[in-house]
Coordinates of C-alpha atoms and ligand atoms in Angstrom, one line a residue:
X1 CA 97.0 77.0 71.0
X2 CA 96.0 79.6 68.5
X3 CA 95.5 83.2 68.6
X4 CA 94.8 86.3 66.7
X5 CA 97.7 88.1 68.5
X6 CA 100.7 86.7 70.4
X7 CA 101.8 89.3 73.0
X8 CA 104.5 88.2 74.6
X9 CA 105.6 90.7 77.8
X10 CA 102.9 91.9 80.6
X11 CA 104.1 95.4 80.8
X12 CA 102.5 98.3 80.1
X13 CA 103.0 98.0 76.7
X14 CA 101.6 94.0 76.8
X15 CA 99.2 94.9 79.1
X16 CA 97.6 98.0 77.1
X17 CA 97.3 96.8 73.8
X18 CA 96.1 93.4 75.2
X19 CA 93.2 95.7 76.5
X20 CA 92.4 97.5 73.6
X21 CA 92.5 94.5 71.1
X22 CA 90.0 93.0 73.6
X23 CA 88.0 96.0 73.1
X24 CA 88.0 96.0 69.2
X25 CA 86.9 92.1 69.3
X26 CA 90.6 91.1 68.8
X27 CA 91.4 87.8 70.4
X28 CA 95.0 88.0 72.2
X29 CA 97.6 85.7 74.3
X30 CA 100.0 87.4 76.7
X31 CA 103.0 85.3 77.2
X32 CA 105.0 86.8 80.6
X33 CA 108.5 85.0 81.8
X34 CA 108.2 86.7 85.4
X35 CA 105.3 85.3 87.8
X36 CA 102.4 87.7 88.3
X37 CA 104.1 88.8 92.0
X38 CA 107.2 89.9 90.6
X39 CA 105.3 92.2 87.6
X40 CA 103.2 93.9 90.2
X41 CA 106.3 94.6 92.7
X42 CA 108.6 96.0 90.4
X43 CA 109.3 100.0 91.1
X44 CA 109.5 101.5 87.8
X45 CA 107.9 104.7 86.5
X46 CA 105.4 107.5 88.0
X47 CA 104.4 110.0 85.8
X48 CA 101.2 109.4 83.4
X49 CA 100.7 112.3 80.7
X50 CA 97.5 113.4 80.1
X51 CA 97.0 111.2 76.8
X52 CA 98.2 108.1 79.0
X53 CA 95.6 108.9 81.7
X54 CA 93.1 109.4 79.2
X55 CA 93.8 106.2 77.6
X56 CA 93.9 104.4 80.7
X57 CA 90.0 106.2 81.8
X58 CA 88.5 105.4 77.9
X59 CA 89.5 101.5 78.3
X60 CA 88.0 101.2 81.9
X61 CA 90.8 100.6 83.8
X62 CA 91.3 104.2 85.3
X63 CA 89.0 104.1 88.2
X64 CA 91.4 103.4 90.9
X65 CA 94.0 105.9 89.2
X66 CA 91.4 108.6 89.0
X67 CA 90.6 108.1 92.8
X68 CA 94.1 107.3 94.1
X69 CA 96.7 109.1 92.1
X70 CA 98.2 113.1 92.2
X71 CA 97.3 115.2 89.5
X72 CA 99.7 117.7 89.6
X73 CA 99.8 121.0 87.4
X74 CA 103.4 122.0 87.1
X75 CA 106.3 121.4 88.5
X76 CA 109.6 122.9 90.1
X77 CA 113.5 123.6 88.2
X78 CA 115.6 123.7 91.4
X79 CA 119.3 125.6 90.9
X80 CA 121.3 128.6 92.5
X81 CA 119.3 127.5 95.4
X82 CA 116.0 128.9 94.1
X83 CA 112.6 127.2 92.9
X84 CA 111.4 128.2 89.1
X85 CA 107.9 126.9 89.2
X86 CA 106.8 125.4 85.3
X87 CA 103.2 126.3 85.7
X88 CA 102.3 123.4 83.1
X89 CA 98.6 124.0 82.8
X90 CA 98.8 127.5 82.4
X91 CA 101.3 127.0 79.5
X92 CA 99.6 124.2 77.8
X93 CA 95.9 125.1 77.5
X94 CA 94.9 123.1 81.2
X95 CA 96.8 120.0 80.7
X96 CA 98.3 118.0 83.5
X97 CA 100.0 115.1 84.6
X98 CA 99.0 112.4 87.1
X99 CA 101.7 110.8 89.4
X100 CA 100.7 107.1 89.7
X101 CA 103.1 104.5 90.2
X102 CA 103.5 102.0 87.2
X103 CA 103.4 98.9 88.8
X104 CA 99.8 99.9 90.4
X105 CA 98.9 100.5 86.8
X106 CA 100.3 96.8 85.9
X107 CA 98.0 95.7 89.2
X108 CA 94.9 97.5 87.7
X109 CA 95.6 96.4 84.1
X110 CA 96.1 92.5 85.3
X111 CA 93.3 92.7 87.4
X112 CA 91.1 94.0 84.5
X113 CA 91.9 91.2 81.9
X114 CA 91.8 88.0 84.1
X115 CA 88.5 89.4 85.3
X116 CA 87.2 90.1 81.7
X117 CA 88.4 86.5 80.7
X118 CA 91.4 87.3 78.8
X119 CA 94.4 84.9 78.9
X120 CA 98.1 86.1 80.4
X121 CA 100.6 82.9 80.7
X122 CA 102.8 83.9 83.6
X123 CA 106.3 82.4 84.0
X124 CA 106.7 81.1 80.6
X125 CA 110.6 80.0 79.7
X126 CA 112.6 79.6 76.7
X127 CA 110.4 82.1 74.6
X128 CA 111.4 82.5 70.8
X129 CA 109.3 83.5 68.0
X130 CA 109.5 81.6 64.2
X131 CA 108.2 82.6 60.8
X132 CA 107.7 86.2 61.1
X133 CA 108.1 86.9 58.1
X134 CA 105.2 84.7 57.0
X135 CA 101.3 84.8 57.2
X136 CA 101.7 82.0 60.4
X137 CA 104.1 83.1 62.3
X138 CA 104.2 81.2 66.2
X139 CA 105.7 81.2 69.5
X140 CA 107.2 78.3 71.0
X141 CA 107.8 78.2 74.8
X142 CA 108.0 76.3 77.8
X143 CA 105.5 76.1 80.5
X144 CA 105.7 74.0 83.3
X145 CA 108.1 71.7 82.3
X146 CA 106.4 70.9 78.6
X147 CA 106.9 72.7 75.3
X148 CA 104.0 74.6 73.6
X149 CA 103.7 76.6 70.3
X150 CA 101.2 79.5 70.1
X151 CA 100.4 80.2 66.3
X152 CA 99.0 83.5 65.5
X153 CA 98.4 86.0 62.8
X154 CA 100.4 88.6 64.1
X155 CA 102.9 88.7 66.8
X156 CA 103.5 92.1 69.3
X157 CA 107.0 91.8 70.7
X158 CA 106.4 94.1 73.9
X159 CA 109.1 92.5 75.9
X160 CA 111.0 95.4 77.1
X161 CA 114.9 96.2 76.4
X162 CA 116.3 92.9 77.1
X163 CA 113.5 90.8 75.3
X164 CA 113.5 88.3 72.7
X165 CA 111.7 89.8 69.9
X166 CA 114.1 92.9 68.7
X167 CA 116.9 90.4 68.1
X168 CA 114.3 88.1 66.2
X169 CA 114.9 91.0 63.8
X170 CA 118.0 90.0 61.6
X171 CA 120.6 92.4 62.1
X172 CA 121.1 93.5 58.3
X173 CA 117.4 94.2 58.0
X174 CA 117.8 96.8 61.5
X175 CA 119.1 100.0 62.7
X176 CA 120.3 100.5 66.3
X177 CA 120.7 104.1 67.5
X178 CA 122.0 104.5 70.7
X179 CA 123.7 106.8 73.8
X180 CA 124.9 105.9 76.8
X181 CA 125.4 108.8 79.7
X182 CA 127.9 108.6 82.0
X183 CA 126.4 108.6 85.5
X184 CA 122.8 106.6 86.3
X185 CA 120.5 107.4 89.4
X186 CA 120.0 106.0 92.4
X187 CA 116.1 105.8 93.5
X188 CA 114.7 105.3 96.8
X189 CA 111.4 104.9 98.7
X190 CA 110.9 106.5 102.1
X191 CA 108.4 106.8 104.4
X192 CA 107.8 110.6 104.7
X193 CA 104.6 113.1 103.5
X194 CA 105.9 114.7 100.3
X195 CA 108.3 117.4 100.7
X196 CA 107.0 119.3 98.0
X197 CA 103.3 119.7 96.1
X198 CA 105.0 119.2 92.9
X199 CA 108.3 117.1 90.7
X200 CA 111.4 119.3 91.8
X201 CA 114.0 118.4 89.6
X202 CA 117.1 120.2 90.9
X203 CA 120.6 121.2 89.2
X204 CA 123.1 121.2 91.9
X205 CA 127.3 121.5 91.3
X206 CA 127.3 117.8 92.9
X207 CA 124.7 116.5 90.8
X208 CA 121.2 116.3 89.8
X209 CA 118.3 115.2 92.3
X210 CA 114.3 114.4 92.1
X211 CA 111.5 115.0 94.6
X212 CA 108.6 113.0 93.6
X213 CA 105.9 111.2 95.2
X214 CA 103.8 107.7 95.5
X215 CA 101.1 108.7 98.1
X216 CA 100.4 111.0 100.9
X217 CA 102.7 108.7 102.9
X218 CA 105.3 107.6 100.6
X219 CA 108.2 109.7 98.8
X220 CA 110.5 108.5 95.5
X221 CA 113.6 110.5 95.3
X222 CA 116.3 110.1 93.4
X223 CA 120.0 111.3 92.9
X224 CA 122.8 111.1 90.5
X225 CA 125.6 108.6 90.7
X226 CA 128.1 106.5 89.3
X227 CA 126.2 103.8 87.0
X228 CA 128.5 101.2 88.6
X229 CA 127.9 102.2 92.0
X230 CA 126.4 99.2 94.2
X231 CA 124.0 99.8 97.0
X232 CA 126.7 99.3 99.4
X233 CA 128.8 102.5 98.6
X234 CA 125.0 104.3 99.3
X235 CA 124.0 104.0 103.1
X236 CA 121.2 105.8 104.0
X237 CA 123.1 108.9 105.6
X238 CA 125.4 109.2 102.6
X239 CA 121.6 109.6 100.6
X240 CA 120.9 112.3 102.8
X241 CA 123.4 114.5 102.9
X242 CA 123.7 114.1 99.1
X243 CA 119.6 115.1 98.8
X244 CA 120.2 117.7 101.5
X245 CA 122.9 119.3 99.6
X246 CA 121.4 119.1 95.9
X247 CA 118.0 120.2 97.4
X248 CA 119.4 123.0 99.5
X249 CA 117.0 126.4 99.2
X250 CA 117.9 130.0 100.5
X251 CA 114.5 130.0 102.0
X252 CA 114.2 128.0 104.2
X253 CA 112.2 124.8 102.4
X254 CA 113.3 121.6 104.3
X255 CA 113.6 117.9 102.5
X256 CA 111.1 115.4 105.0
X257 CA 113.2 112.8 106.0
X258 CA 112.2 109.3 107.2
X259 CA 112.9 105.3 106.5
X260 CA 114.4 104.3 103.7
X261 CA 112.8 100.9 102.8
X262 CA 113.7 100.4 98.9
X263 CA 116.7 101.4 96.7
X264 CA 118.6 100.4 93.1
X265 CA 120.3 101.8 91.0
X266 CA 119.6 102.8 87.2
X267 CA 121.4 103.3 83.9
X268 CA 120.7 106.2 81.9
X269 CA 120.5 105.3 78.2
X270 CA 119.2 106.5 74.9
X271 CA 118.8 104.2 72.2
X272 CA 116.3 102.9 69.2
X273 CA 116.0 100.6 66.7
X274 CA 114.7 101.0 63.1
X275 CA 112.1 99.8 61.8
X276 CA 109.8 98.9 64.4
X277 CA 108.2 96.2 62.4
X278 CA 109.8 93.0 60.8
X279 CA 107.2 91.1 58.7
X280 CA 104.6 90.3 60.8
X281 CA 106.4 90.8 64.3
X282 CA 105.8 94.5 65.9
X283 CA 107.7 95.7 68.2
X284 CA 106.4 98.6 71.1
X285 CA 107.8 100.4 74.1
X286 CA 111.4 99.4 75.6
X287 CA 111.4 96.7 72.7
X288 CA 111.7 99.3 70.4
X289 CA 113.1 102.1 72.7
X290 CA 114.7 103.7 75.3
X291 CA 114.8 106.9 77.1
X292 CA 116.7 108.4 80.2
X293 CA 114.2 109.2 83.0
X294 CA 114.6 112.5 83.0
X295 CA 111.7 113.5 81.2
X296 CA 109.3 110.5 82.5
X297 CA 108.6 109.4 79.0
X298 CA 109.3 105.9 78.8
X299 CA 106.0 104.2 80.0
X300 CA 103.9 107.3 78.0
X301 CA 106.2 106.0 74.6
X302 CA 104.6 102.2 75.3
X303 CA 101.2 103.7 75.6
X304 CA 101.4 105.6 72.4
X305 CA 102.8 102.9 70.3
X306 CA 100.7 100.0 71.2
X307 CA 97.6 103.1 70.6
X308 CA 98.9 103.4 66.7
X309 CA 99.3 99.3 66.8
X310 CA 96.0 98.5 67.8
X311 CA 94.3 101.1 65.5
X312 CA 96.4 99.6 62.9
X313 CA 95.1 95.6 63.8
X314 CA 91.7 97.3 64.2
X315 CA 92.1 98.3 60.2
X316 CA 92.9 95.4 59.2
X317 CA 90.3 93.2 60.8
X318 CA 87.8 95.1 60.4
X319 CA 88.7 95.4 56.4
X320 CA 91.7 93.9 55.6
X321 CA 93.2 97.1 55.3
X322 CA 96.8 96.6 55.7
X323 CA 98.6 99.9 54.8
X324 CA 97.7 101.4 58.8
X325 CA 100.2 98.2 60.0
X326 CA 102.3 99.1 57.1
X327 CA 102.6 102.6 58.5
X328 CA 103.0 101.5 61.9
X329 CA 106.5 102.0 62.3
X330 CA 107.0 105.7 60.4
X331 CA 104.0 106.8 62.6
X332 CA 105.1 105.1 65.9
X333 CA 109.3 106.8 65.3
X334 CA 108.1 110.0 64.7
X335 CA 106.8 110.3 68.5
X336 CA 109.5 108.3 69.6
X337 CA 112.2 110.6 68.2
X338 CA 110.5 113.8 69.4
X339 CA 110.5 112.0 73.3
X340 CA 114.2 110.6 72.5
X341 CA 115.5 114.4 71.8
X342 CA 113.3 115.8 74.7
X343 CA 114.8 113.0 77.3
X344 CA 118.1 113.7 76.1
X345 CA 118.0 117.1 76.4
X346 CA 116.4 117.5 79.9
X347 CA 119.1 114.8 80.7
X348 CA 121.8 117.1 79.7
X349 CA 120.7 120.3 80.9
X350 CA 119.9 118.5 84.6
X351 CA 123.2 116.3 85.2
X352 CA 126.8 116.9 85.7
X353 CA 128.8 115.9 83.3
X354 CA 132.6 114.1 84.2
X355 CA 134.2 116.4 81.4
X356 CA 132.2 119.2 82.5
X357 CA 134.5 122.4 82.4
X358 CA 133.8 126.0 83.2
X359 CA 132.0 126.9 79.9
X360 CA 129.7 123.8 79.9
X361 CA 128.5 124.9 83.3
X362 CA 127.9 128.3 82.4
X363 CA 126.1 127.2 79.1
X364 CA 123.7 125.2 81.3
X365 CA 123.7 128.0 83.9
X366 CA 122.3 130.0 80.7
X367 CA 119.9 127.6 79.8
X368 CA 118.2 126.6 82.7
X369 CA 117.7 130.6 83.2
X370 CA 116.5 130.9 79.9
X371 CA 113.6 127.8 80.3
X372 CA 112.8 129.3 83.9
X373 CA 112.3 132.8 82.8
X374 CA 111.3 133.0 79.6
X375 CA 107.7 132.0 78.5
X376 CA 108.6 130.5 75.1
X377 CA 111.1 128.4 76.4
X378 CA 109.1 127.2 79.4
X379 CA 106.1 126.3 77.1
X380 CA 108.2 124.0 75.1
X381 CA 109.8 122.1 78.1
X382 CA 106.0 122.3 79.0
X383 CA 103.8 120.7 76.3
X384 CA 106.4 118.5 75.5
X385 CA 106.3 117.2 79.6
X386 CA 102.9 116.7 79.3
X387 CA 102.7 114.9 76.2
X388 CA 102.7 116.2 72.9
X389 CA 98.8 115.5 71.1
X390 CA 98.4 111.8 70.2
X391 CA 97.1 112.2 66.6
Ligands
FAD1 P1 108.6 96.5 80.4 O1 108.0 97.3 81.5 O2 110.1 96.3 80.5 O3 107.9 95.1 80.3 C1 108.4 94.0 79.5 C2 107.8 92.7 80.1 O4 108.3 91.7 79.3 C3 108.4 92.5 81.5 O5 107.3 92.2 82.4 C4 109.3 91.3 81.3 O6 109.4 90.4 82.4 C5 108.7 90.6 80.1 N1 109.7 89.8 79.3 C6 111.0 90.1 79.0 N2 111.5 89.1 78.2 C7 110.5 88.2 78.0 C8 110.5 87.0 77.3 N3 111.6 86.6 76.6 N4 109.3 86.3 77.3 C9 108.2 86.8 77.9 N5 108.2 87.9 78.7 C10 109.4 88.6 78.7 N6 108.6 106.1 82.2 C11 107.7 107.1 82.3 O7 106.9 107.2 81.4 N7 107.6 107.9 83.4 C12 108.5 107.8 84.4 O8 108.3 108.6 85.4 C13 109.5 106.8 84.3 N8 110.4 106.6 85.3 C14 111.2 105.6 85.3 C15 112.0 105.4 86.4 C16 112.9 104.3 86.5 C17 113.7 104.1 87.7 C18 112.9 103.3 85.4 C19 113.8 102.1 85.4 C20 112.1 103.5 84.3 C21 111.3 104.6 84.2 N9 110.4 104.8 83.2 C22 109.5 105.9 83.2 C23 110.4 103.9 82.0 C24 109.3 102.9 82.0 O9 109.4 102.2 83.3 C25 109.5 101.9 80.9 O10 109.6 102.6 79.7 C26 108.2 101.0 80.7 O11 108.3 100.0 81.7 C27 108.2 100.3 79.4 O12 107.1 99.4 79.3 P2 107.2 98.1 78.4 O13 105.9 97.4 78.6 O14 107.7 98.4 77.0 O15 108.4 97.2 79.0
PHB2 C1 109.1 108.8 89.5 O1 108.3 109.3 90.2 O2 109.6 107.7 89.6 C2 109.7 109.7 88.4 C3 109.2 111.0 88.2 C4 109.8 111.8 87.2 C5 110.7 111.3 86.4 C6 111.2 110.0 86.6 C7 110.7 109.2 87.6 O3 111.3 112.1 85.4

């Protein structure tokens, strides 16, 4: 089999640039280990900045989004049992974000390429990728039972954290940057109408908790925990009384409670690797990097980088142009560093902390005040929230 570009992973990042190299004339192959059910049932992200959704809407595959998903214009700091609205629109010249869960945006991006012809290979084994740092570098794989090589020009390694194609990378020729935090969160889905309009995410002495939403009928909330904690130490009334507590308002507002019918649990890590590109192998989204949850920027990351790597391919096809994929990387970390510091530091002005003592809490105390009340402060949590601009 040959291609122009190998992609192997159908995740966002996969998934996206798959569609806009289709879209610049760009032939492409999407190699996937997990079957087609498993990518569109897995509960990942929800919030879509404004560049993501706009993405999303100029490559046609925003329709359902548009029609189906929560724009919301700010959303809520909970602590000292009081709501701090971040009005994000006002403080970022009318820019929004839109809750939509990501594996509806997998669905619609699938959907949209086996329609338009384009090829994903789902449940592929044994992936590993040769001659990258050639002019031919290939794939080889399994697939059903037999092996197969896909040779290509270039190769987009968009296979998430635990993928193949970052180790492909010899280990003198990479950095790795990472942080790992001591607690993770546990997420649920419940059937209950929202509790809130808006994203509360709420400092509490016990921990940190999240109100967000899937659809009129559907809540995702999540709380702090131990990152070893199993399901079984979380029944559902010991999620309750944690969210009740963590949630708690002096006026009155009351969390809507109702069945629980999904849970896990999730790390929280920082980390990234350096340089993003390895001869003709690229790497984008978890691949490349990761970020805590807190500030809903790993999905938006993919989307950006695979934007910059198809611009780049663009170039080059259309001229043979090859300093835009030369710059891929310098362009692609800048982003990713500014969304690394901005996770990080929601994440440690949100959580508790096991070596938390008395000053710590006061110094977050003094922050969160500070990003609540003051209208400098609250326009950077802001703009960076909703996506700094793209270009
Ligand atoms: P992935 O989604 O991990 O996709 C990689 C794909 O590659 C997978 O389908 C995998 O099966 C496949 N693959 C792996 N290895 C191979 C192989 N060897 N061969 C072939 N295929 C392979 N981000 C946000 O922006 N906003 C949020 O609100 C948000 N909330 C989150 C909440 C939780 C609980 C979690 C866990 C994450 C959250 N994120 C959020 C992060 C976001 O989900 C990820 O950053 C995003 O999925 C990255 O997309 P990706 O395509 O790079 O990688
Ligand atoms: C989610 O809805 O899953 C979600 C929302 C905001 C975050 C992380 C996850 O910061």
């Amino acid at each position: 089999m040959r291609t122009q570009v190998g992609i192997v992973g159908a995740g966002p990042a996969g998934l996206l640039l798959a569609r806009l190299l289709q879209r610049a004339g760009i032939d492409t192959v999407v190699l996937e280990s997990r079957s087609r059910e498993e990518i569109e049932a897995t509960i990942r992200a929800g919030v879509l900045e404004q560049g993501t959704v706009d993405m999303l809407n100029e490559c046609g595959v925003g329709a359902r989004m548009m029609r189906e998903g929560a724009l919301h214009r700010g959303i809520e700091l909970r602590f000292g049992g009081r709501a701090h609205r971040i009005d994000l629109a006002a403080l970022t010249g009318g820019r929004a974000i839109m809750v939509y869960a990501q594996h509806e945006v997998i669905k619609d991006l699938v959907a949209a390429r086996l329609e338009s012809g384009g090829r994903i290979l789902f449940g592929v084994e044994g992936v590993s990728l040769q001659d990258v740092d050639t002019r031919a570098p290939s794939i080889h794989f399994r697939r059903n039972g037999g092996a197969e090589r896909l040779e290509c020009d270039f190769i987009a390694g968009c296979d998430g954290f635990h993928g193949v194609s970052r180790p492909t990378i010899p280990s003198r020729l990479r950095r790795e940057f990472v942080r790992s935090y001591p607690f993770g969160w546990l997420g649920i889905l419940v059937e209950a109408p929202p509790s809130s309009d808006e994203l509360v995410y709420a400092w509490h002495e016990r921990g940190f908790a999240l109100v967000s939403t899937r659809s009129p009928q559907i809540q995702r909330l999540y709380v702090q925990c131990d990152p070893q904690d199993v399901l079984e130490q979380w029944p559902d009334e010991r999620i309750w009384t944690e969210l009740r507590a963590r949630l708690a308002t002096t006026d009155g507002w009351k969390l809507r409670e109702g069945r629980i019918f999904q849970k896990g649990v999730v790390a929280m890590r920082s980390f990234v690797v350096e340089p993003m590109q390895h001869g003709r192998l690229f790497l984008a989204g978890d691949a490349a990097h990761i970020v805590p949850p807190t500030g809903a920027k790993g999905l938006n990351l993919a989307a950006a980088d695979v934007r910059v790597l198809a611009r780049a391919l663009a170039a080059f096809y259309r001229s043979g142009d090859e300093a835009p994929l030369a710059a891929y990387s310098a362009v692609a970390l800048r982003r990713v560093w500014r969304a690394e510091h901005f996770s990080w530091w929601m994440t440690s002005m949100l959580h508790r902390f096991h070596d938390d003592d008395a000053f710590s809490l006061r110094l977050q105390r003094a922050q969160l005040e500070y990003v609540a009340g003051s209208r400098a402060a609250s326009t950077s949590l802001a703009e960076n929230y909703v996506g700094l601009p793209w270009d």
